[in-house]
PDB file of C-alpha atoms in Angstrom:
ATOM      1  CA  MET A 471       7.918  -5.715  -9.651  1.00 84.00           C
ATOM      2  CA  ILE A 472       7.634  -5.815  -5.855  1.00 89.00           C
ATOM      3  CA  ASP A 473      11.056  -5.823  -4.219  1.00 92.00           C
ATOM      4  CA  THR A 474      10.009  -5.119  -0.619  1.00 95.00           C
ATOM      5  CA  ILE A 475       7.066  -6.271   1.486  1.00 94.00           C
ATOM      6  CA  ILE A 476       6.424  -4.371   4.708  1.00 96.00           C
ATOM      7  CA  VAL A 477       3.941  -5.709   7.241  1.00 95.00           C
ATOM      8  CA  SER A 478       2.642  -3.169   9.743  1.00 93.00           C
ATOM      9  CA  GLY A 479       0.534  -3.743  12.827  1.00 88.00           C
ATOM     10  CA  GLY A 480      -2.897  -2.754  11.535  1.00 87.00           C
ATOM     11  CA  ASN A 481      -5.786  -4.837  10.266  1.00 85.00           C
ATOM     12  CA  ILE A 482      -4.260  -7.721   8.327  1.00 84.00           C
ATOM     13  CA  GLN A 483      -6.348 -10.724   7.322  1.00 84.00           C
ATOM     14  CA  LYS A 484      -3.947 -13.656   7.191  1.00 83.00           C
ATOM     15  CA  ASP A 485      -5.816 -15.654   4.527  1.00 86.00           C
ATOM     16  CA  PHE A 486      -6.127 -12.637   2.245  1.00 87.00           C
ATOM     17  CA  ALA A 487      -2.504 -11.616   2.745  1.00 87.00           C
ATOM     18  CA  LEU A 488      -1.169 -15.085   2.001  1.00 86.00           C
ATOM     19  CA  GLY A 489      -3.396 -15.495  -1.074  1.00 85.00           C
ATOM     20  CA  PHE A 490      -2.609 -12.032  -2.394  1.00 82.00           C
ATOM     21  CA  LEU A 491       1.115 -12.507  -1.880  1.00 81.00           C
ATOM     22  CA  LYS A 492       1.066 -15.911  -3.549  1.00 80.00           C
ATOM     23  CA  GLU A 493      -0.785 -14.534  -6.579  1.00 79.00           C
ATOM     24  CA  THR A 494       1.419 -11.440  -6.781  1.00 75.00           C
ATOM     25  CA  LEU A 495       4.722 -13.248  -6.421  1.00 71.00           C
ATOM     26  CA  GLU A 496       3.726 -15.934  -8.925  1.00 70.00           C
ATOM     27  CA  LYS A 497       3.428 -13.177 -11.526  1.00 69.00           C
ATOM     28  CA  GLU A 498       6.920 -12.011 -10.675  1.00 64.00           C
ATOM     29  CA  LYS A 499       8.865 -15.268 -10.773  1.00 66.00           C
ATOM     30  CA  GLY A 500      12.525 -14.962  -9.989  1.00 61.00           C
ATOM     31  CA  ILE A 501      12.006 -12.009  -7.646  1.00 68.00           C
ATOM     32  CA  ALA A 502      12.826 -12.566  -3.976  1.00 83.00           C
ATOM     33  CA  PRO A 503      11.487  -9.525  -2.112  1.00 90.00           C
ATOM     34  CA  LYS A 504      12.791  -8.375   1.237  1.00 93.00           C
ATOM     35  CA  TRP A 505      10.379  -8.871   4.140  1.00 94.00           C
ATOM     36  CA  ILE A 506      10.226  -6.159   6.795  1.00 96.00           C
ATOM     37  CA  ALA A 507       8.125  -6.313   9.965  1.00 96.00           C
ATOM     38  CA  ALA A 508       7.160  -2.925  11.400  1.00 94.00           C
ATOM     39  CA  ASP A 509       6.578  -3.293  15.146  1.00 92.00           C
ATOM     40  CA  ARG A 510       3.435  -5.418  15.701  1.00 92.00           C
ATOM     41  CA  GLY A 511       3.763  -6.680  12.134  1.00 93.00           C
ATOM     42  CA  VAL A 512       6.058  -9.264  13.715  1.00 94.00           C
ATOM     43  CA  GLU A 513       2.918 -11.113  14.826  1.00 93.00           C
ATOM     44  CA  PHE A 514       1.911 -11.771  11.224  1.00 92.00           C
ATOM     45  CA  PHE A 515       5.241 -13.501  10.647  1.00 92.00           C
ATOM     46  CA  MET A 516       4.757 -15.440  13.862  1.00 92.00           C
ATOM     47  CA  ALA A 517       1.314 -16.555  12.659  1.00 90.00           C
ATOM     48  CA  ILE A 518       2.624 -17.810   9.304  1.00 89.00           C
ATOM     49  CA  ARG A 519       5.830 -19.213  10.832  1.00 89.00           C
ATOM     50  CA  ARG A 520       8.120 -17.144   8.707  1.00 89.00           C
ATOM     51  CA  LYS A 521      11.025 -15.016   9.857  1.00 92.00           C
ATOM     52  CA  PRO A 522      11.259 -11.456   8.494  1.00 94.00           C
ATOM     53  CA  ASP A 523      14.525 -10.246   7.020  1.00 95.00           C
ATOM     54  CA  VAL A 524      14.269  -7.108   9.144  1.00 96.00           C
ATOM     55  CA  ALA A 525      12.162  -6.128  12.158  1.00 96.00           C
ATOM     56  CA  VAL A 526      12.011  -2.438  13.006  1.00 95.00           C
ATOM     57  CA  GLY A 527      10.170  -0.514  15.698  1.00 91.00           C
ATOM     58  CA  ASP A 528      10.003   0.420  19.342  1.00 89.00           C
ATOM     59  CA  PHE A 529       7.908  -2.757  19.771  1.00 89.00           C
ATOM     60  CA  ASP A 530       5.676  -1.092  22.356  1.00 86.00           C
ATOM     61  CA  SER A 531       2.555  -2.659  20.796  1.00 86.00           C
ATOM     62  CA  LEU A 532       4.095  -6.097  20.314  1.00 90.00           C
ATOM     63  CA  SER A 533       2.650  -8.850  22.532  1.00 91.00           C
ATOM     64  CA  GLU A 534       4.842 -10.809  24.916  1.00 93.00           C
ATOM     65  CA  LYS A 535       4.531 -13.836  22.625  1.00 93.00           C
ATOM     66  CA  GLY A 536       5.650 -11.664  19.737  1.00 91.00           C
ATOM     67  CA  LYS A 537       8.670 -10.457  21.689  1.00 91.00           C
ATOM     68  CA  GLU A 538       9.608 -14.038  22.545  1.00 93.00           C
ATOM     69  CA  TYR A 539       9.237 -15.037  18.896  1.00 93.00           C
ATOM     70  CA  LEU A 540      11.464 -12.169  17.828  1.00 92.00           C
ATOM     71  CA  LYS A 541      14.190 -13.431  20.158  1.00 90.00           C
ATOM     72  CA  CYS A 542      14.147 -16.715  18.223  1.00 90.00           C
ATOM     73  CA  CYS A 543      14.627 -14.977  14.864  1.00 91.00           C
ATOM     74  CA  ARG A 544      18.398 -15.250  14.949  1.00 90.00           C
ATOM     75  CA  GLU A 545      18.862 -14.391  11.270  1.00 93.00           C
ATOM     76  CA  THR A 546      16.532 -11.387  11.428  1.00 95.00           C
ATOM     77  CA  GLU A 547      18.103  -7.946  11.593  1.00 96.00           C
ATOM     78  CA  ILE A 548      16.431  -6.175  14.507  1.00 95.00           C
ATOM     79  CA  ILE A 549      16.415  -2.376  14.527  1.00 94.00           C
ATOM     80  CA  GLY A 550      15.140  -1.006  17.816  1.00 90.00           C
ATOM     81  CA  LEU A 551      13.694   2.494  17.964  1.00 88.00           C
ATOM     82  CA  VAL A 552      12.901   4.685  20.943  1.00 84.00           C
ATOM     83  CA  PRO A 553       9.187   5.419  21.511  1.00 76.00           C
ATOM     84  CA  GLU A 554       9.851   9.180  21.573  1.00 75.00           C
ATOM     85  CA  LYS A 555      10.681   9.694  17.891  1.00 76.00           C
ATOM     86  CA  ASP A 556       9.660  11.951  15.012  1.00 77.00           C
ATOM     87  CA  ASP A 557       8.224   9.266  12.749  1.00 84.00           C
ATOM     88  CA  SER A 558       6.091   6.134  12.996  1.00 89.00           C
ATOM     89  CA  ASP A 559       7.484   2.617  12.916  1.00 91.00           C
ATOM     90  CA  THR A 560       5.928   2.120   9.482  1.00 94.00           C
ATOM     91  CA  GLN A 561       7.390   5.369   8.137  1.00 94.00           C
ATOM     92  CA  HIS A 562      10.793   4.325   9.440  1.00 94.00           C
ATOM     93  CA  ALA A 563      10.387   0.970   7.677  1.00 96.00           C
ATOM     94  CA  ILE A 564       9.508   2.716   4.395  1.00 97.00           C
ATOM     95  CA  ASN A 565      12.543   4.988   4.604  1.00 96.00           C
ATOM     96  CA  LEU A 566      14.743   2.031   5.509  1.00 96.00           C
ATOM     97  CA  ALA A 567      13.494   0.070   2.493  1.00 97.00           C
ATOM     98  CA  ILE A 568      14.146   2.998   0.139  1.00 98.00           C
ATOM     99  CA  ASP A 569      17.571   3.647   1.666  1.00 97.00           C
ATOM    100  CA  ARG A 570      18.425   0.030   0.828  1.00 96.00           C
ATOM    101  CA  GLY A 571      17.314   0.287  -2.785  1.00 96.00           C
ATOM    102  CA  GLY A 572      13.604  -0.485  -2.581  1.00 96.00           C
ATOM    103  CA  LYS A 573      11.643   0.824  -5.565  1.00 96.00           C
ATOM    104  CA  GLU A 574       8.394  -1.181  -5.475  1.00 95.00           C
ATOM    105  CA  ILE A 575       7.062  -1.526  -1.944  1.00 97.00           C
ATOM    106  CA  LEU A 576       3.932  -3.409  -0.877  1.00 95.00           C
ATOM    107  CA  LEU A 577       2.534  -2.361   2.495  1.00 96.00           C
ATOM    108  CA  LEU A 578       0.228  -4.756   4.356  1.00 95.00           C
ATOM    109  CA  GLY A 579      -1.420  -4.172   7.715  1.00 93.00           C
ATOM    110  CA  ALA A 580      -1.642  -0.427   7.068  1.00 94.00           C
ATOM    111  CA  THR A 581      -5.417  -0.092   7.499  1.00 93.00           C
ATOM    112  CA  GLY A 582      -7.657  -0.641  10.502  1.00 86.00           C
ATOM    113  CA  SER A 583      -9.818   1.096  13.082  1.00 88.00           C
ATOM    114  CA  ARG A 584      -7.264   3.818  13.887  1.00 88.00           C
ATOM    115  CA  LEU A 585      -7.983   6.518  11.300  1.00 91.00           C
ATOM    116  CA  ASP A 586      -5.016   8.584  12.465  1.00 91.00           C
ATOM    117  CA  HIS A 587      -2.695   5.668  11.712  1.00 89.00           C
ATOM    118  CA  PHE A 588      -4.352   5.107   8.351  1.00 92.00           C
ATOM    119  CA  MET A 589      -4.006   8.773   7.382  1.00 93.00           C
ATOM    120  CA  ALA A 590      -0.328   8.677   8.365  1.00 93.00           C
ATOM    121  CA  ASN A 591       0.150   5.530   6.274  1.00 94.00           C
ATOM    122  CA  LEU A 592      -1.687   7.070   3.332  1.00 95.00           C
ATOM    123  CA  GLU A 593       0.818   9.917   3.312  1.00 95.00           C
ATOM    124  CA  LEU A 594       3.584   7.330   2.906  1.00 97.00           C
ATOM    125  CA  LEU A 595       2.547   6.992  -0.737  1.00 97.00           C
ATOM    126  CA  LEU A 596       3.645  10.615  -1.160  1.00 97.00           C
ATOM    127  CA  LEU A 597       6.841   9.946   0.737  1.00 97.00           C
ATOM    128  CA  GLY A 598       7.602   7.095  -1.634  1.00 97.00           C
ATOM    129  CA  LYS A 599       6.925   9.233  -4.700  1.00 96.00           C
ATOM    130  CA  LYS A 600       9.184  12.033  -3.481  1.00 96.00           C
ATOM    131  CA  ARG A 601      11.954   9.529  -2.814  1.00 97.00           C
ATOM    132  CA  GLY A 602      11.601   7.744  -6.156  1.00 97.00           C
ATOM    133  CA  ALA A 603       9.738   4.640  -4.983  1.00 97.00           C
ATOM    134  CA  ARG A 604       6.222   3.311  -5.560  1.00 97.00           C
ATOM    135  CA  VAL A 605       4.301   2.335  -2.429  1.00 98.00           C
ATOM    136  CA  VAL A 606       1.099   0.271  -2.576  1.00 97.00           C
ATOM    137  CA  ILE A 607      -1.262  -0.381   0.344  1.00 97.00           C
ATOM    138  CA  ALA A 608      -3.460  -3.474   0.151  1.00 94.00           C
ATOM    139  CA  ASP A 609      -6.013  -5.160   2.385  1.00 93.00           C
ATOM    140  CA  ALA A 610      -8.849  -7.611   1.794  1.00 92.00           C
ATOM    141  CA  ASN A 611     -11.121  -4.900   0.390  1.00 93.00           C
ATOM    142  CA  ASN A 612      -8.867  -2.202  -1.045  1.00 95.00           C
ATOM    143  CA  TYR A 613      -5.851  -1.654  -3.283  1.00 96.00           C
ATOM    144  CA  ILE A 614      -4.462   1.849  -2.793  1.00 97.00           C
ATOM    145  CA  CYS A 615      -1.738   3.550  -4.822  1.00 98.00           C
ATOM    146  CA  LEU A 616      -0.827   6.680  -6.748  1.00 98.00           C
ATOM    147  CA  ALA A 617      -1.949   6.531 -10.378  1.00 98.00           C
ATOM    148  CA  GLU A 618       0.614   7.844 -12.826  1.00 97.00           C
ATOM    149  CA  SER A 619      -0.597   9.863 -15.787  1.00 97.00           C
ATOM    150  CA  GLY A 620      -0.906   7.579 -18.802  1.00 97.00           C
ATOM    151  CA  CYS A 621      -1.514   4.401 -16.820  1.00 97.00           C
ATOM    152  CA  VAL A 622      -3.763   1.722 -18.322  1.00 97.00           C
ATOM    153  CA  LEU A 623      -6.026  -0.496 -16.217  1.00 97.00           C
ATOM    154  CA  LYS A 624      -7.101  -3.899 -17.540  1.00 96.00           C
ATOM    155  CA  LYS A 625     -10.572  -5.002 -16.533  1.00 95.00           C
ATOM    156  CA  LYS A 626      -9.577  -8.667 -16.192  1.00 93.00           C
ATOM    157  CA  GLU A 627      -6.784  -7.736 -13.770  1.00 91.00           C
ATOM    158  CA  GLN A 628      -8.576  -5.144 -11.657  1.00 92.00           C
ATOM    159  CA  PHE A 629      -8.834  -5.458  -7.874  1.00 93.00           C
ATOM    160  CA  GLY A 630     -12.537  -5.405  -7.091  1.00 91.00           C
ATOM    161  CA  ARG A 631     -15.361  -3.690  -8.918  1.00 93.00           C
ATOM    162  CA  TYR A 632     -14.998  -0.016  -8.046  1.00 97.00           C
ATOM    163  CA  VAL A 633     -12.259   2.485  -8.870  1.00 98.00           C
ATOM    164  CA  SER A 634     -12.138   5.856  -7.112  1.00 97.00           C
ATOM    165  CA  PHE A 635      -9.791   8.799  -7.578  1.00 97.00           C
ATOM    166  CA  PHE A 636      -8.805  11.581  -5.198  1.00 97.00           C
ATOM    167  CA  PRO A 637      -6.416  14.528  -5.424  1.00 96.00           C
ATOM    168  CA  LEU A 638      -3.520  14.181  -3.001  1.00 94.00           C
ATOM    169  CA  ASP A 639      -1.100  16.952  -2.118  1.00 90.00           C
ATOM    170  CA  GLY A 640      -3.057  19.638  -3.967  1.00 92.00           C
ATOM    171  CA  GLU A 641      -5.324  19.612  -7.025  1.00 96.00           C
ATOM    172  CA  VAL A 642      -5.222  17.474 -10.163  1.00 97.00           C
ATOM    173  CA  GLU A 643      -5.553  19.372 -13.433  1.00 97.00           C
ATOM    174  CA  GLY A 644      -6.706  18.022 -16.773  1.00 97.00           C
ATOM    175  CA  LEU A 645      -7.959  14.654 -15.502  1.00 98.00           C
ATOM    176  CA  THR A 646      -9.171  12.450 -18.344  1.00 98.00           C
ATOM    177  CA  LEU A 647     -10.728   9.026 -17.773  1.00 98.00           C
ATOM    178  CA  THR A 648     -11.529   6.800 -20.734  1.00 98.00           C
ATOM    179  CA  GLY A 649     -12.940   3.282 -20.760  1.00 98.00           C
ATOM    180  CA  PHE A 650     -14.865   3.978 -17.560  1.00 98.00           C
ATOM    181  CA  LYS A 651     -18.598   3.934 -16.909  1.00 97.00           C
ATOM    182  CA  TYR A 652     -18.317   7.614 -15.986  1.00 96.00           C
ATOM    183  CA  PRO A 653     -15.678   9.179 -18.273  1.00 97.00           C
ATOM    184  CA  LEU A 654     -14.090  12.565 -17.739  1.00 97.00           C
ATOM    185  CA  PHE A 655     -12.294  14.931 -20.085  1.00 97.00           C
ATOM    186  CA  GLN A 656      -9.779  17.532 -18.941  1.00 97.00           C
ATOM    187  CA  TYR A 657     -11.435  17.823 -15.535  1.00 97.00           C
ATOM    188  CA  HIS A 658      -9.959  19.966 -12.745  1.00 97.00           C
ATOM    189  CA  LEU A 659     -10.308  17.749  -9.669  1.00 96.00           C
ATOM    190  CA  LYS A 660     -10.338  19.466  -6.278  1.00 95.00           C
ATOM    191  CA  ALA A 661     -10.600  17.969  -2.798  1.00 92.00           C
ATOM    192  CA  GLU A 662     -13.997  19.584  -2.205  1.00 92.00           C
ATOM    193  CA  ASP A 663     -15.336  17.979  -5.388  1.00 89.00           C
ATOM    194  CA  CYS A 664     -13.912  14.478  -5.000  1.00 86.00           C
ATOM    195  CA  GLY A 665     -17.405  12.914  -4.857  1.00 91.00           C
ATOM    196  CA  ARG A 666     -17.350  13.259  -8.642  1.00 93.00           C
ATOM    197  CA  THR A 667     -14.733  10.503  -8.922  1.00 96.00           C
ATOM    198  CA  VAL A 668     -15.930   8.000  -6.292  1.00 96.00           C
ATOM    199  CA  SER A 669     -17.148   4.485  -7.198  1.00 96.00           C
ATOM    200  CA  ASN A 670     -16.410   4.567 -10.908  1.00 97.00           C
ATOM    201  CA  GLU A 671     -16.260   1.292 -12.867  1.00 97.00           C
ATOM    202  CA  ILE A 672     -14.173   0.014 -15.762  1.00 97.00           C
ATOM    203  CA  SER A 673     -16.613  -0.507 -18.629  1.00 97.00           C
ATOM    204  CA  GLN A 674     -14.240  -1.646 -21.385  1.00 97.00           C
ATOM    205  CA  GLU A 675     -11.440  -4.185 -21.586  1.00 97.00           C
ATOM    206  CA  GLU A 676      -8.960  -1.400 -20.863  1.00 97.00           C
ATOM    207  CA  ALA A 677      -9.314   1.985 -19.207  1.00 98.00           C
ATOM    208  CA  SER A 678      -6.814   4.822 -19.193  1.00 98.00           C
ATOM    209  CA  VAL A 679      -6.026   7.616 -16.765  1.00 98.00           C
ATOM    210  CA  SER A 680      -4.200  10.793 -17.688  1.00 98.00           C
ATOM    211  CA  TYR A 681      -3.745  14.303 -16.269  1.00 98.00           C
ATOM    212  CA  ARG A 682      -1.541  17.343 -16.724  1.00 97.00           C
ATOM    213  CA  SER A 683      -0.398  17.992 -13.166  1.00 97.00           C
ATOM    214  CA  GLY A 684      -0.938  16.981  -9.560  1.00 97.00           C
ATOM    215  CA  THR A 685      -0.848  13.771  -7.577  1.00 97.00           C
ATOM    216  CA  LEU A 686      -3.719  11.333  -8.092  1.00 97.00           C
ATOM    217  CA  LEU A 687      -4.687   8.752  -5.480  1.00 98.00           C
ATOM    218  CA  MET A 688      -6.443   5.641  -6.778  1.00 98.00           C
ATOM    219  CA  ILE A 689      -8.413   3.209  -4.640  1.00 97.00           C
ATOM    220  CA  MET A 690      -9.776  -0.027  -6.081  1.00 97.00           C
ATOM    221  CA  SER A 691     -12.469  -1.508  -3.832  1.00 96.00           C
ATOM    222  CA  ARG A 692     -14.225  -4.853  -3.616  1.00 92.00           C
ATOM    223  CA  ASP A 693     -17.280  -3.780  -1.594  1.00 79.00           C
TER     224      ASP A 693
END
């Protein structure tokens, strides 16, 4: 169950984010997640007229309107960072969430036109895993997470039509996919061969993913 929602300053479609959050939180009734704005993510809260629980960043990319809005968020904990630092605002927000007990973290606004920022955000899934938390990145077209060995995907609950898998932080050994249009059995997945596992589809009511070792990135896509 999601206990923390972090909004970063990337490409966030307000209608998608609100609809996705409503659907997600309805499934998890009784859970009141913490809301964290990472730098320009403050502008999403301004747009939906909601105050984040925490705002963290150097706020160098925040608009003047966003800065004025932040001044009005009297109940928001504001953590200012210096621009010359060793991590990104979003990475700092992830570490902050985990330090405060976050175990299931949803990251919005983590994709966009800056591929360097996206790659840095993608690595935050590994950071979460190493610190005992699960981090999920979502936007209007993609749902990105690490797939644990033994996980089961239900066709009626899938995000989009396509499911792709990539090795992250090394190779994935013994990858077995069942219930997919293109099944695999005990496959050794390497980065240079990842085209083998792109744009797969769930063909049965349930599909399963298992492997012996490694870290497996899963991306569900709508287009």
